[in-house]
Coordinates of C-alpha atoms in Angstrom, one line a residue:
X1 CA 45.9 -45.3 -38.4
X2 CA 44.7 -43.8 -41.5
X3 CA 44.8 -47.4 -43.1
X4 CA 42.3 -48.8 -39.9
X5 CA 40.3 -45.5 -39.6
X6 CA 39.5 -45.6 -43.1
X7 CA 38.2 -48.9 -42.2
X8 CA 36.6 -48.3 -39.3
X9 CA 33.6 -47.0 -41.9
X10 CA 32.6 -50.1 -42.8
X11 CA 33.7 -52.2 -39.9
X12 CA 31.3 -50.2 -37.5
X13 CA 28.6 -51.0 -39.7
X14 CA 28.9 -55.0 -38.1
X15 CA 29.7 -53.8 -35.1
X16 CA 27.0 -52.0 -34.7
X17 CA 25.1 -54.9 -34.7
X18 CA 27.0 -56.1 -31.8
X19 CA 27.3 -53.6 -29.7
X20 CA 24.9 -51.2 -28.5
X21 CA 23.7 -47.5 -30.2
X22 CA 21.2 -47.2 -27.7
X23 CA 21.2 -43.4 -27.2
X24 CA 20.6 -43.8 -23.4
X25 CA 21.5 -46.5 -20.4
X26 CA 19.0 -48.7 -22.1
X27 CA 20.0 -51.7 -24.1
X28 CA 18.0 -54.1 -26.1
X29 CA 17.6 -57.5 -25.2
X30 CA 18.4 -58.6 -29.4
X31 CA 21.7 -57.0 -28.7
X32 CA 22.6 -58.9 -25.9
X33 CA 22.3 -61.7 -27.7
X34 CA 23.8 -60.8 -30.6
X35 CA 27.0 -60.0 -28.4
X36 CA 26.7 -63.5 -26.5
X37 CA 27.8 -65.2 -29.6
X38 CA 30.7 -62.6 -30.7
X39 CA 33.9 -61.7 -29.4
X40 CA 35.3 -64.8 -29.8
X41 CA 38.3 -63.9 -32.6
X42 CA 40.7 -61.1 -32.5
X43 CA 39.5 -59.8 -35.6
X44 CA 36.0 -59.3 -33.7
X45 CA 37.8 -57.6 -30.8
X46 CA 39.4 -54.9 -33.4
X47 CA 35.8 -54.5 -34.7
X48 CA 34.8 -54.0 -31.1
X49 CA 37.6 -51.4 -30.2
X50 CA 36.4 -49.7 -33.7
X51 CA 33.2 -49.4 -32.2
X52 CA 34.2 -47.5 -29.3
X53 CA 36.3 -45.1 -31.3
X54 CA 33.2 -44.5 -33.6
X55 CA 31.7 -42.9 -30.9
X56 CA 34.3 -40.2 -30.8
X57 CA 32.8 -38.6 -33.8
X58 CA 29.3 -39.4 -33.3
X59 CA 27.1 -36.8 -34.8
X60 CA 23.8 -36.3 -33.9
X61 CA 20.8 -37.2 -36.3
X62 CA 19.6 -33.8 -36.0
X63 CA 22.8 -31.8 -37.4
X64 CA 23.4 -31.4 -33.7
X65 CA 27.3 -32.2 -32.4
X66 CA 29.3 -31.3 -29.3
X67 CA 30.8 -28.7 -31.0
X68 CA 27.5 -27.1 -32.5
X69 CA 26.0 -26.8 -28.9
X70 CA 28.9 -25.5 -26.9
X71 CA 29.1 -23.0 -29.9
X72 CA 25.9 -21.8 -30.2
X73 CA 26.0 -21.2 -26.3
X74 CA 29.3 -19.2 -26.5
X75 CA 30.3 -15.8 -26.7
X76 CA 32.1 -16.6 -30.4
X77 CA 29.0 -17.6 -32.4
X78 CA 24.9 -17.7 -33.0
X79 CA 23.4 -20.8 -33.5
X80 CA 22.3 -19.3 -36.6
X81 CA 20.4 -21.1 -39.3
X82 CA 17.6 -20.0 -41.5
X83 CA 15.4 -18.7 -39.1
X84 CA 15.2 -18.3 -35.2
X85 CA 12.7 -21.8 -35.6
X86 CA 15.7 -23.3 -37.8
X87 CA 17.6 -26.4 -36.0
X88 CA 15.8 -25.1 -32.4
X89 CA 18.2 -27.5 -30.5
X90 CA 20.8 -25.3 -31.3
X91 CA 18.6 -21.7 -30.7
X92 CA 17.5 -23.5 -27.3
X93 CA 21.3 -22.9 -26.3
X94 CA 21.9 -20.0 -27.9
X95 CA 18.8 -18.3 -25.8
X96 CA 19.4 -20.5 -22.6
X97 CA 16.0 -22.0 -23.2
X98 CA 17.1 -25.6 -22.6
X99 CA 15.1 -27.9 -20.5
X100 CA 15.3 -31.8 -19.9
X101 CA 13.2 -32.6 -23.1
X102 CA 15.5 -30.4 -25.2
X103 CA 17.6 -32.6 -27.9
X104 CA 21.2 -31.2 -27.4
X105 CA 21.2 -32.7 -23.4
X106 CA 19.4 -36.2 -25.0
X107 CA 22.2 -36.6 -27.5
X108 CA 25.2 -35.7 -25.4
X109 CA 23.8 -37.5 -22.7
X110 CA 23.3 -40.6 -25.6
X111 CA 26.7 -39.7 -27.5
X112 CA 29.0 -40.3 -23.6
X113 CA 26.9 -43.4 -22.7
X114 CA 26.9 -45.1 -26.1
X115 CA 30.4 -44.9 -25.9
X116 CA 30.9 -45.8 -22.1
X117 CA 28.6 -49.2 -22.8
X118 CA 30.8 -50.1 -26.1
X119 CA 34.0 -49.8 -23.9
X120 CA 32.5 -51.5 -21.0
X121 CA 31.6 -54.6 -23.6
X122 CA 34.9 -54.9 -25.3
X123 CA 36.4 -54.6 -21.9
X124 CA 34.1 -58.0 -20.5
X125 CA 34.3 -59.4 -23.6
X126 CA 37.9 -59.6 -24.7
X127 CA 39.3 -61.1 -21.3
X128 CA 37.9 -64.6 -22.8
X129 CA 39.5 -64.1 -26.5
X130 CA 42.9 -65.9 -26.7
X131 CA 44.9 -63.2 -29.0
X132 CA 48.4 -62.0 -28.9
X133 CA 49.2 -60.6 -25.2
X134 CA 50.3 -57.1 -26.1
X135 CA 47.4 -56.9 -28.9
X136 CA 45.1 -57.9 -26.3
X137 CA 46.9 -54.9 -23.4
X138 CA 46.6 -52.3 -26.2
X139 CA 43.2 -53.0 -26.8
X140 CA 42.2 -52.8 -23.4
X141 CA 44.3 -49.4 -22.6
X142 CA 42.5 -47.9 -25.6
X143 CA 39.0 -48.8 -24.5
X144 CA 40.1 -47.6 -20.9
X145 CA 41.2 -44.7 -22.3
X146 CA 38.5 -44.3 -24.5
X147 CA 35.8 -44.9 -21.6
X148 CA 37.5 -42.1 -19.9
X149 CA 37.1 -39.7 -22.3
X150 CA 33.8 -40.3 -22.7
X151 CA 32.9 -39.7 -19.2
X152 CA 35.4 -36.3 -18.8
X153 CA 33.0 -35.0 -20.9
X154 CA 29.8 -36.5 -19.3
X155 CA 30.5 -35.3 -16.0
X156 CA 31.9 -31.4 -17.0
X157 CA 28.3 -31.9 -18.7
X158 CA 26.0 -32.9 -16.7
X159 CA 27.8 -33.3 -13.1
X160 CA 25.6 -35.8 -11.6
X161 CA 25.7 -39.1 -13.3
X162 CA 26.0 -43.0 -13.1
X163 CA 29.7 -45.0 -13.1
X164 CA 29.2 -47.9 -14.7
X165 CA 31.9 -50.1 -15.7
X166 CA 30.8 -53.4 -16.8
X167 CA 27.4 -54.2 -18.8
X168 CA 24.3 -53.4 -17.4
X169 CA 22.0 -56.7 -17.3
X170 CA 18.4 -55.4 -18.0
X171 CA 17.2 -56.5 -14.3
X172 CA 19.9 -53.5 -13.1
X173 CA 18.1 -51.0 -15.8
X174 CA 16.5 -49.6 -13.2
X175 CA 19.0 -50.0 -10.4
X176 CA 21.2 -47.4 -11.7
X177 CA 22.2 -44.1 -9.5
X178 CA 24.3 -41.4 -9.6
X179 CA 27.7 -41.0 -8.3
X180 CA 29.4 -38.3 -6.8
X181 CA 31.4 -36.1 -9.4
X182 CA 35.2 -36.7 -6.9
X183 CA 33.9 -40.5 -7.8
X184 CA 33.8 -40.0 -11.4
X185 CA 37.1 -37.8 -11.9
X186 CA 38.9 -40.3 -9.9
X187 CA 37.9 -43.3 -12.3
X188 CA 38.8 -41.4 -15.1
X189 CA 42.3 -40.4 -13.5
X190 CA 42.3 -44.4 -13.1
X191 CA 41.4 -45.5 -16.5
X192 CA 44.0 -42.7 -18.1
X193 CA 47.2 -43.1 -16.2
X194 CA 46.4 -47.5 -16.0
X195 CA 46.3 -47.5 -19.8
X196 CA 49.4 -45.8 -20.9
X197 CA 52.1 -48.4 -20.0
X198 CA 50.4 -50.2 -23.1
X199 CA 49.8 -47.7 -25.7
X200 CA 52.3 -46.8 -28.2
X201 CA 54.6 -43.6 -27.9
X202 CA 54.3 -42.7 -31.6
X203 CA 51.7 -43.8 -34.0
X204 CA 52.8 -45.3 -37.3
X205 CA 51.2 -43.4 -40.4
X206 CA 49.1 -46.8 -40.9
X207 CA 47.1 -46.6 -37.7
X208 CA 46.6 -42.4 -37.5
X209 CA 43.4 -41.9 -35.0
X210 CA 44.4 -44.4 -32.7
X211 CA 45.3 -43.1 -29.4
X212 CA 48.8 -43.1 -28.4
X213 CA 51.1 -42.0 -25.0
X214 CA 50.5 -38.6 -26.2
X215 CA 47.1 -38.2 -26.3
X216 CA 46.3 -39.8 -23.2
X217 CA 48.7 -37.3 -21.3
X218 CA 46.8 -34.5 -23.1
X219 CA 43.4 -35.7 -21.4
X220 CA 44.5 -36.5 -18.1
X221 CA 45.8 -32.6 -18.6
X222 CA 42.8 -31.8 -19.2
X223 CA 41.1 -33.5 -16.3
X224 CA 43.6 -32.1 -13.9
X225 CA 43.1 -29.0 -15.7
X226 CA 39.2 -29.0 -14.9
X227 CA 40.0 -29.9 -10.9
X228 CA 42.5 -27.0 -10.9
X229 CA 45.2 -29.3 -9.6
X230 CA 47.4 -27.1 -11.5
X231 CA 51.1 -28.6 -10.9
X232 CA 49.5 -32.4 -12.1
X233 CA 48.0 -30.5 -14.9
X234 CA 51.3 -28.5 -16.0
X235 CA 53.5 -31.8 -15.9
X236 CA 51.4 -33.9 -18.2
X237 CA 51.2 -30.8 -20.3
X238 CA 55.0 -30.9 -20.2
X239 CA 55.2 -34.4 -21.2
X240 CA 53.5 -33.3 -24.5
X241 CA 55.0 -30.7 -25.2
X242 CA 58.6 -31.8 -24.6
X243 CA 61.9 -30.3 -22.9
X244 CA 61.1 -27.2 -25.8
X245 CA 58.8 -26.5 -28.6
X246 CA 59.8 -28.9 -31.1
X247 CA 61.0 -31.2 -29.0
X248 CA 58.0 -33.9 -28.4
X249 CA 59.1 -37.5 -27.2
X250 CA 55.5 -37.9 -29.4
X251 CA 56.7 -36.1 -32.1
X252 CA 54.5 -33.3 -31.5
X253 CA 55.0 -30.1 -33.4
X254 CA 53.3 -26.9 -34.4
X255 CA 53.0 -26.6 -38.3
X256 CA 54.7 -23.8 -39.8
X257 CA 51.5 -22.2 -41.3
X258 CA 48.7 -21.9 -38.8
X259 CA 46.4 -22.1 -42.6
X260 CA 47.7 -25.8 -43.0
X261 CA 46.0 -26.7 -39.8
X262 CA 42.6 -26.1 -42.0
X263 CA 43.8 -28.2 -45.4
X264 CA 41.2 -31.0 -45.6
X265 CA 44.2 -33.1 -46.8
X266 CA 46.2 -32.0 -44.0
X267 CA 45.1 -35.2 -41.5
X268 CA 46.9 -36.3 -38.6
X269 CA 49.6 -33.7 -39.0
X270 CA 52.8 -32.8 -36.6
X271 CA 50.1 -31.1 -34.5
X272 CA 47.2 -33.4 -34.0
X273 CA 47.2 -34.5 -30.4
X274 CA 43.3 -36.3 -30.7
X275 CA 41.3 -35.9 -33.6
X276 CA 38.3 -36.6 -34.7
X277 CA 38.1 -38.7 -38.4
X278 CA 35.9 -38.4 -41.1
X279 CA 36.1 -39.6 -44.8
X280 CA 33.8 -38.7 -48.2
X281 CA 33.0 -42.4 -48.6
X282 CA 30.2 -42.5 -46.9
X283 CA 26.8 -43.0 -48.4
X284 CA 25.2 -40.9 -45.6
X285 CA 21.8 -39.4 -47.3
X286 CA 19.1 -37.2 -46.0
X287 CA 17.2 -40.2 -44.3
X288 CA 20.3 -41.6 -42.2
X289 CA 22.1 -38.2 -41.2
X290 CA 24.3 -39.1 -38.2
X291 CA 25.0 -42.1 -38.9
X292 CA 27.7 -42.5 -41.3
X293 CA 31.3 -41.2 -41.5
X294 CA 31.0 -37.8 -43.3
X295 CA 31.0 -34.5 -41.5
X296 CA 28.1 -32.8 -41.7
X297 CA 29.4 -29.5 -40.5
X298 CA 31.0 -28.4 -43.7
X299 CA 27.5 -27.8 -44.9
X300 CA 25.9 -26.4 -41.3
X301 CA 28.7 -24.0 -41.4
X302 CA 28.3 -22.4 -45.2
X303 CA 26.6 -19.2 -45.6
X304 CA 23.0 -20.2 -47.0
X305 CA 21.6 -19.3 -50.5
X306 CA 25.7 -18.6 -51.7
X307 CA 26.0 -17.4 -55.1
X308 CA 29.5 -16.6 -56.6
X309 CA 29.0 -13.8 -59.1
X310 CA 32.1 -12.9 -59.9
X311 CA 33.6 -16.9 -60.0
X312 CA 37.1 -15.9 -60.3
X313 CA 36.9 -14.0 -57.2
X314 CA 34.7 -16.0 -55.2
X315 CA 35.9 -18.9 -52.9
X316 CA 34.1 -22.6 -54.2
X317 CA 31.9 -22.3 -51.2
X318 CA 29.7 -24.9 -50.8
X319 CA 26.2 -23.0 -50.5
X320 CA 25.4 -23.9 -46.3
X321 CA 22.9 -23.9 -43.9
X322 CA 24.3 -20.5 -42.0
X323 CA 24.7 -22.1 -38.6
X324 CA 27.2 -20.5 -35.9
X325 CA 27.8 -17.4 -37.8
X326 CA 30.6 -15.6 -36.3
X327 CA 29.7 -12.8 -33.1
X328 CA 30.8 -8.9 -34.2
X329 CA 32.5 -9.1 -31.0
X330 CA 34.8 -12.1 -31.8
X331 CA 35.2 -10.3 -35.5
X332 CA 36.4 -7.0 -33.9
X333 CA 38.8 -8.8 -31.7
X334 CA 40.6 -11.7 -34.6
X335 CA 40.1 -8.6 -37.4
X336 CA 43.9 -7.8 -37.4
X337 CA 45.2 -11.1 -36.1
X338 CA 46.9 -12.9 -38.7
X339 CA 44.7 -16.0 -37.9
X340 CA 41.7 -14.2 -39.2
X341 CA 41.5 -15.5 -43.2
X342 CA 42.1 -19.0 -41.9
X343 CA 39.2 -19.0 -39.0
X344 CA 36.7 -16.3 -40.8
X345 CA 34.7 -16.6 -44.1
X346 CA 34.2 -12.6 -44.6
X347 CA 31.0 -12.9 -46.9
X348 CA 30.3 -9.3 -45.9
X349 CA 33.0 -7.8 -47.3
X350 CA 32.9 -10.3 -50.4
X351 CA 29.2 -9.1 -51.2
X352 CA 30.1 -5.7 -50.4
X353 CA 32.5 -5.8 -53.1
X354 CA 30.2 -7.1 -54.8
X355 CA 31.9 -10.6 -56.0
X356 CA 29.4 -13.0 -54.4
X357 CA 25.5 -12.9 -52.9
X358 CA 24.6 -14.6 -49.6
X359 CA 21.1 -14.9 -48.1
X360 CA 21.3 -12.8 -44.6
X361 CA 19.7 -15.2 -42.5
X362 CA 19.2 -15.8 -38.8
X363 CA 21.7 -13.9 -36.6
X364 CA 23.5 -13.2 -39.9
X365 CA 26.5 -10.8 -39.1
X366 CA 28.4 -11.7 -42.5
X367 CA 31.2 -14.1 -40.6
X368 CA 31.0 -17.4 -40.8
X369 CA 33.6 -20.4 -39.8
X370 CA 36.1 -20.8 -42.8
X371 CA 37.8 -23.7 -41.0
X372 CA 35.0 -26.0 -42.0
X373 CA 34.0 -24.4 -44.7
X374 CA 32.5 -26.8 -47.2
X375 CA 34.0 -26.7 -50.5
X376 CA 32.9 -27.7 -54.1
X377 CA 36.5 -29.1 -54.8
X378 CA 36.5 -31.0 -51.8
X379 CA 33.1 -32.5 -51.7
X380 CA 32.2 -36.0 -51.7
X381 CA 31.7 -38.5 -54.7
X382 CA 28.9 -40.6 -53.3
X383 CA 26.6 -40.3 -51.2
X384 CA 24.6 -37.4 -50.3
X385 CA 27.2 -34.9 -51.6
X386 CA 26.8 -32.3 -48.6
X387 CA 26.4 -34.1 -46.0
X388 CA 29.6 -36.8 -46.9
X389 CA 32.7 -33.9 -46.1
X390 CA 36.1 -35.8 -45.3
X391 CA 37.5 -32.5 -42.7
X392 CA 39.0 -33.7 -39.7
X393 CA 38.6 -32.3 -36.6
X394 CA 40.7 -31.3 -33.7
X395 CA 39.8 -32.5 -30.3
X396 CA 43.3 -31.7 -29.1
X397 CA 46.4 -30.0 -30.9
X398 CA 49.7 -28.4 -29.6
X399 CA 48.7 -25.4 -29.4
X400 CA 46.2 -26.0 -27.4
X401 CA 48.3 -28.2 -24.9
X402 CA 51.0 -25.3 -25.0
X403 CA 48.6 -22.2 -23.6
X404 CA 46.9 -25.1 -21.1
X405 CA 50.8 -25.7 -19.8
X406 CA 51.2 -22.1 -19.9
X407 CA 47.8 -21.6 -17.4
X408 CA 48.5 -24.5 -15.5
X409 CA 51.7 -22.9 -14.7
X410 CA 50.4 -19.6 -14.3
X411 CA 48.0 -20.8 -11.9
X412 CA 50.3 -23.1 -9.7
X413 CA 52.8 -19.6 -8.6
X414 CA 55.6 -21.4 -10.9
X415 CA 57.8 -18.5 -12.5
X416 CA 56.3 -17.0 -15.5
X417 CA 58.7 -14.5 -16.3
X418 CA 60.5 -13.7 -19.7
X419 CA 62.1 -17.2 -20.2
X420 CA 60.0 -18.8 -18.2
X421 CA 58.5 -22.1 -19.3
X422 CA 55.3 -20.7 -18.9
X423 CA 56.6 -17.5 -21.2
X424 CA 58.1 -19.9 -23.6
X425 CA 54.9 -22.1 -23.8
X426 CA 52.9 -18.7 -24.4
X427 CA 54.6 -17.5 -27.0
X428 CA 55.6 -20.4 -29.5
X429 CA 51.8 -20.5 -30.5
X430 CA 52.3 -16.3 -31.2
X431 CA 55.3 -16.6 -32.7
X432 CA 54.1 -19.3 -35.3
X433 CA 51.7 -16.3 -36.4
X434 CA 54.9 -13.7 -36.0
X435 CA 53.3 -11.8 -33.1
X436 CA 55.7 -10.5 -30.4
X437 CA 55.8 -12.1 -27.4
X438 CA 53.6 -10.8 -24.2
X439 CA 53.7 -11.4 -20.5
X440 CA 52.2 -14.5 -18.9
X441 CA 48.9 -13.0 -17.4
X442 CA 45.4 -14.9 -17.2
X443 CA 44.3 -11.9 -19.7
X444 CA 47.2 -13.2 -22.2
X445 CA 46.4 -16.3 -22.1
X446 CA 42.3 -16.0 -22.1
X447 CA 42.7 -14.2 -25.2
X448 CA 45.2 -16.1 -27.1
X449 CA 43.0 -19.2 -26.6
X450 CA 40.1 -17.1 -28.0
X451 CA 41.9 -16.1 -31.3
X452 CA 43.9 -19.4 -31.6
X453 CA 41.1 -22.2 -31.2
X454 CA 37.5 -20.7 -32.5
X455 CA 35.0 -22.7 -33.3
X456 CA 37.1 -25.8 -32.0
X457 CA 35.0 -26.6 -29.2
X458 CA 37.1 -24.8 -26.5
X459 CA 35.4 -21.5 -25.5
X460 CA 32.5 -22.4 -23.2
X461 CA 34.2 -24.8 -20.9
X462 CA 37.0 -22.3 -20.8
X463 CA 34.5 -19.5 -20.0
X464 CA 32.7 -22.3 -17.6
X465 CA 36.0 -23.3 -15.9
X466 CA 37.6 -20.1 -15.4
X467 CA 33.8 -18.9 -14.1
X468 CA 33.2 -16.0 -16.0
X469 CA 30.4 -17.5 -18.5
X470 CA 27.8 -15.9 -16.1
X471 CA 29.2 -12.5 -17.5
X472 CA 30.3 -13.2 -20.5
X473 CA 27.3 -15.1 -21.9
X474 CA 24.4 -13.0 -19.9
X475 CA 23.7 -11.2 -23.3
X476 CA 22.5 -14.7 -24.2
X477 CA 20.5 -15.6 -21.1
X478 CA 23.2 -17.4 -18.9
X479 CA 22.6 -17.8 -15.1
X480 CA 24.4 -18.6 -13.0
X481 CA 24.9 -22.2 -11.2
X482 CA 22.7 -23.5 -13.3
X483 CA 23.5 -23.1 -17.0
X484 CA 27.1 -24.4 -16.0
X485 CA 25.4 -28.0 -16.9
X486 CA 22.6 -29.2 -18.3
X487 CA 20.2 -30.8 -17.1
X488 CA 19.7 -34.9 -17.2
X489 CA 16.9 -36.2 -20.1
X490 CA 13.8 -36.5 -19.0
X491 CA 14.2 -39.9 -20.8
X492 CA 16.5 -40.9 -18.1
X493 CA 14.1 -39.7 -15.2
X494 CA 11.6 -42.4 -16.0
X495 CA 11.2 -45.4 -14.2
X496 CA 14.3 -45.1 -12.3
X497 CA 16.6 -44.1 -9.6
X498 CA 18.6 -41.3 -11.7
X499 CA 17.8 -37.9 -10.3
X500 CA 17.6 -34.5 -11.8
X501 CA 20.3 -32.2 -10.7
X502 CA 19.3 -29.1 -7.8
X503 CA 20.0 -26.5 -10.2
X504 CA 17.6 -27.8 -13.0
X505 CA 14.8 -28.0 -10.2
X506 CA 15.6 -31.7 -8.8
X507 CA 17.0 -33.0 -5.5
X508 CA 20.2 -34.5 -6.4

């Protein structure tokens, strides 16, 4: 879809209009009547559906994302920054000092719902547009889908929240209540396996970023993953990942070079399962971050105050803002692991050697992420230069899918012996690096998924899933059954029937 995603820049501007950005259940009246007199032309069903995808990628006005948080509250970074006051959405996770007025539970909470309401739209909406029949199915799979993933992350998030599956009137504002969280997986299970009779089993090159068979497999996965319902987990797994490595129905397949998995130019490659698009066109400035189609975090990620004073030495860094330096720990560990140059920016041993000058700011350790690194040769032509970065990002890739297989299996007492599937699954993603292969133990495959996906977003819920996050993250202030979520907005407490959760202090 790189043709439509392209687009989808400049679409979402107009749908926008249309459909709602309120960061929260709320939705103004204007809106609603903006949306009474659209959706009536296929065209303003695509803009719609583009809408919804937008949301995918939302990131947040205040240089906070998903992956930011989850990082900064991980065992694999700091949330960094210039000073322990610098970006304190992100030091609120990193110390555990996050309360229902912090910003990172507002904008996650805002990110899921915005998306939920523009699938829930399109969904009421495009019943009543005549279009082409199997146009019109995809659409409504994709939005399904896309309302799913959505609330997967909403409810490993927050736990107790509201279903909603049509558009909220404003007299039902107010009405709203929370679900069970068996209620929630169970839609989402719905809305996944429902929409993949009408998705696509490849995507053509045209349409990259749509979601196809594939993805939607991944996710339910996932979900079945997170409800340790370990053989459904394992067989979606094994429909991605095919009969062998290699050997996709989706055309799935680790790239050669674990490095090529970082090239911004690199998008939508053999390995991309769901990702997340972004393009330099943008003209995204200071006074509208968040809300164009630039990536902000190749200049969050940069060490700050970079100098390059031996140039022909010295990577084109784009000087950064130092956020979710690397941990010594996770240094020590990926040191001698061939993924190392590819996932770590060594500015300590660069400024040791005396080829470049960094300023050592908060948390500073002299590791920061080299996946996302902002470069001068790949920086944008308009806009505001740093904030406009066109790298992709991974929601899902193979690898991923492969050591999840491998767990599932693990975990369900199938055979995980030396030519196992499990043992095959395991050790494609080593061998793509040339490591030998190692038994299939929960230790193997907890620390493969370390080295292979930093900084992708993956770490916490692992460490919250496979519950060891109250020991692995009590250096940072973690405690137990309650930093497992976080608690609801206070925004969304007000004037209504939504309920903090019992382990932030409420009675739901």
């Amino acid at each position: 879809m790189k043709k439509n995603i392209l687009c989808f820049a400049a679409l979402v501007v107009a749908s926008q209009l249309i459909v709602s950005c309120q960061k929260q259940l709320d939705v103004n009246p204007r809106e609603r009547i903006l949306e009474s007199g659209y959706y009536k032309t296929p065209q303003q069903a695509f803009n719609g559906l583009v809408a919804v995808y937008d949301q995918l990628g939302n990131q947040g006005s205040g240089y906070i994302t998903k992956l930011n948080i989850f990082a900064s509250g991980s065992d694999d970074h700091y949330a960094g920054g210039d000073s322990p006051s610098d970006l304190g959405d992100l030091q609120a996770m990193n110390n555990y000092t996050v309360t229902s007025l912090s910003g990172a539970p507002s904008y996650l909470w805002g990110k899921g719902f915005t998306g939920v309401y523009r699938a829930n739209v399109l969904l009421d909406k495009i019943e009543n547009i005549q279009m082409d029949a199997t146009t019109k199915a995809r659409y409504i799979a994709e939005a399904k889908a896309l309302r799913a993933i959505f609330y997967f992350d909403l409810v490993r998030i927050f736990k107790n929240i509201p279903l909603i599956l049509k558009p909220i009137a404003p007299a039902e504002m107010f009405d709203v209540v929370q679900v069970p969280a068996a209620d929630i997986y169970k839609q989402i299970e719905a809305d996944l396996t429902s929409s993949l009779t009408a998705l696509p089993t490849t995507i053509p090159v045209a349409e990259n970023g749509r979601l196809g068979q594939g993805a939607v497999h991944a996710v339910l996965g996932k979900v079945y993953l997170w409800q340790e319902k370990w053989a459904a987990a394992a067989a979606e797994f094994a429909l991605v990942n095919g009969t062998a490595p290699g050997a996709s129905t989706y055309g799935y397949k680790l790239l050669p070079n674990f490095a090529d998995l970082w090239n911004v130019k690199n998008k939508f490659n053999s390995e991309s399962v769901l990702e997340l698009a972004y393009n330099t066109t943008s003209n995204m400035g200071w006074g509208n971050v968040g809300s164009g189609e630039g990536n902000v975090m190749g200049i969050l990620v940069g060490p700050r105050n970079y100098v390059p004073k031996v140039p022909a030495q010295a990577p084109d860094y784009v000087s950064g803002w130092s956020v979710m330096p690397i941990t010594q720990e996770l240094f020590d560990l990926i040191h001698f692991d061939p993924r190392n140059k590819p996932t770590v920016a060594n500015l300590d041993s660069l400024e040791k050697a005396g080829i470049v000058t960094y300023k050592h700011a908060n948390a500073n350790t002299g590791y920061f992420v080299e996946k996302y690194a902002g470069r001068v040769s790949t920086k944008a032509a308009s806009g505001q230069l740093e904030l406009n970065f066109g790298q992709n990002m991974y929601e899902i890739r193979l690898a991923d899918t492969y050591l999840m297989e491998a767990e599932a299996l693990l975990k369900s007492g199938a055979a995980v012996g030396a030519g196992s599937r499990a043992y095959i699954m395991l050790n494609a993603v080593r061998a793509r690096i040339n490591l030998n292969p190692v038994a299939v133990t929960m230790d193997n495959i907890m620390k493969e998924r370390r080295l292979e996906l930093v900084a992708e977003g993956q770490r916490w819920f692992d460490l919250v899933r496979w519950g060891l996050a109250p020991s692995k993250l009590a250096f940072k202030g973690f405690v137990a059954n309650k930093n497992e979520t976080l608690p609801i907005p206070e925004r969304e407490l007000a004037n209504s029937k939504i309920l903090q959760s019992k382990e932030w202090g409420g009675t739901k």
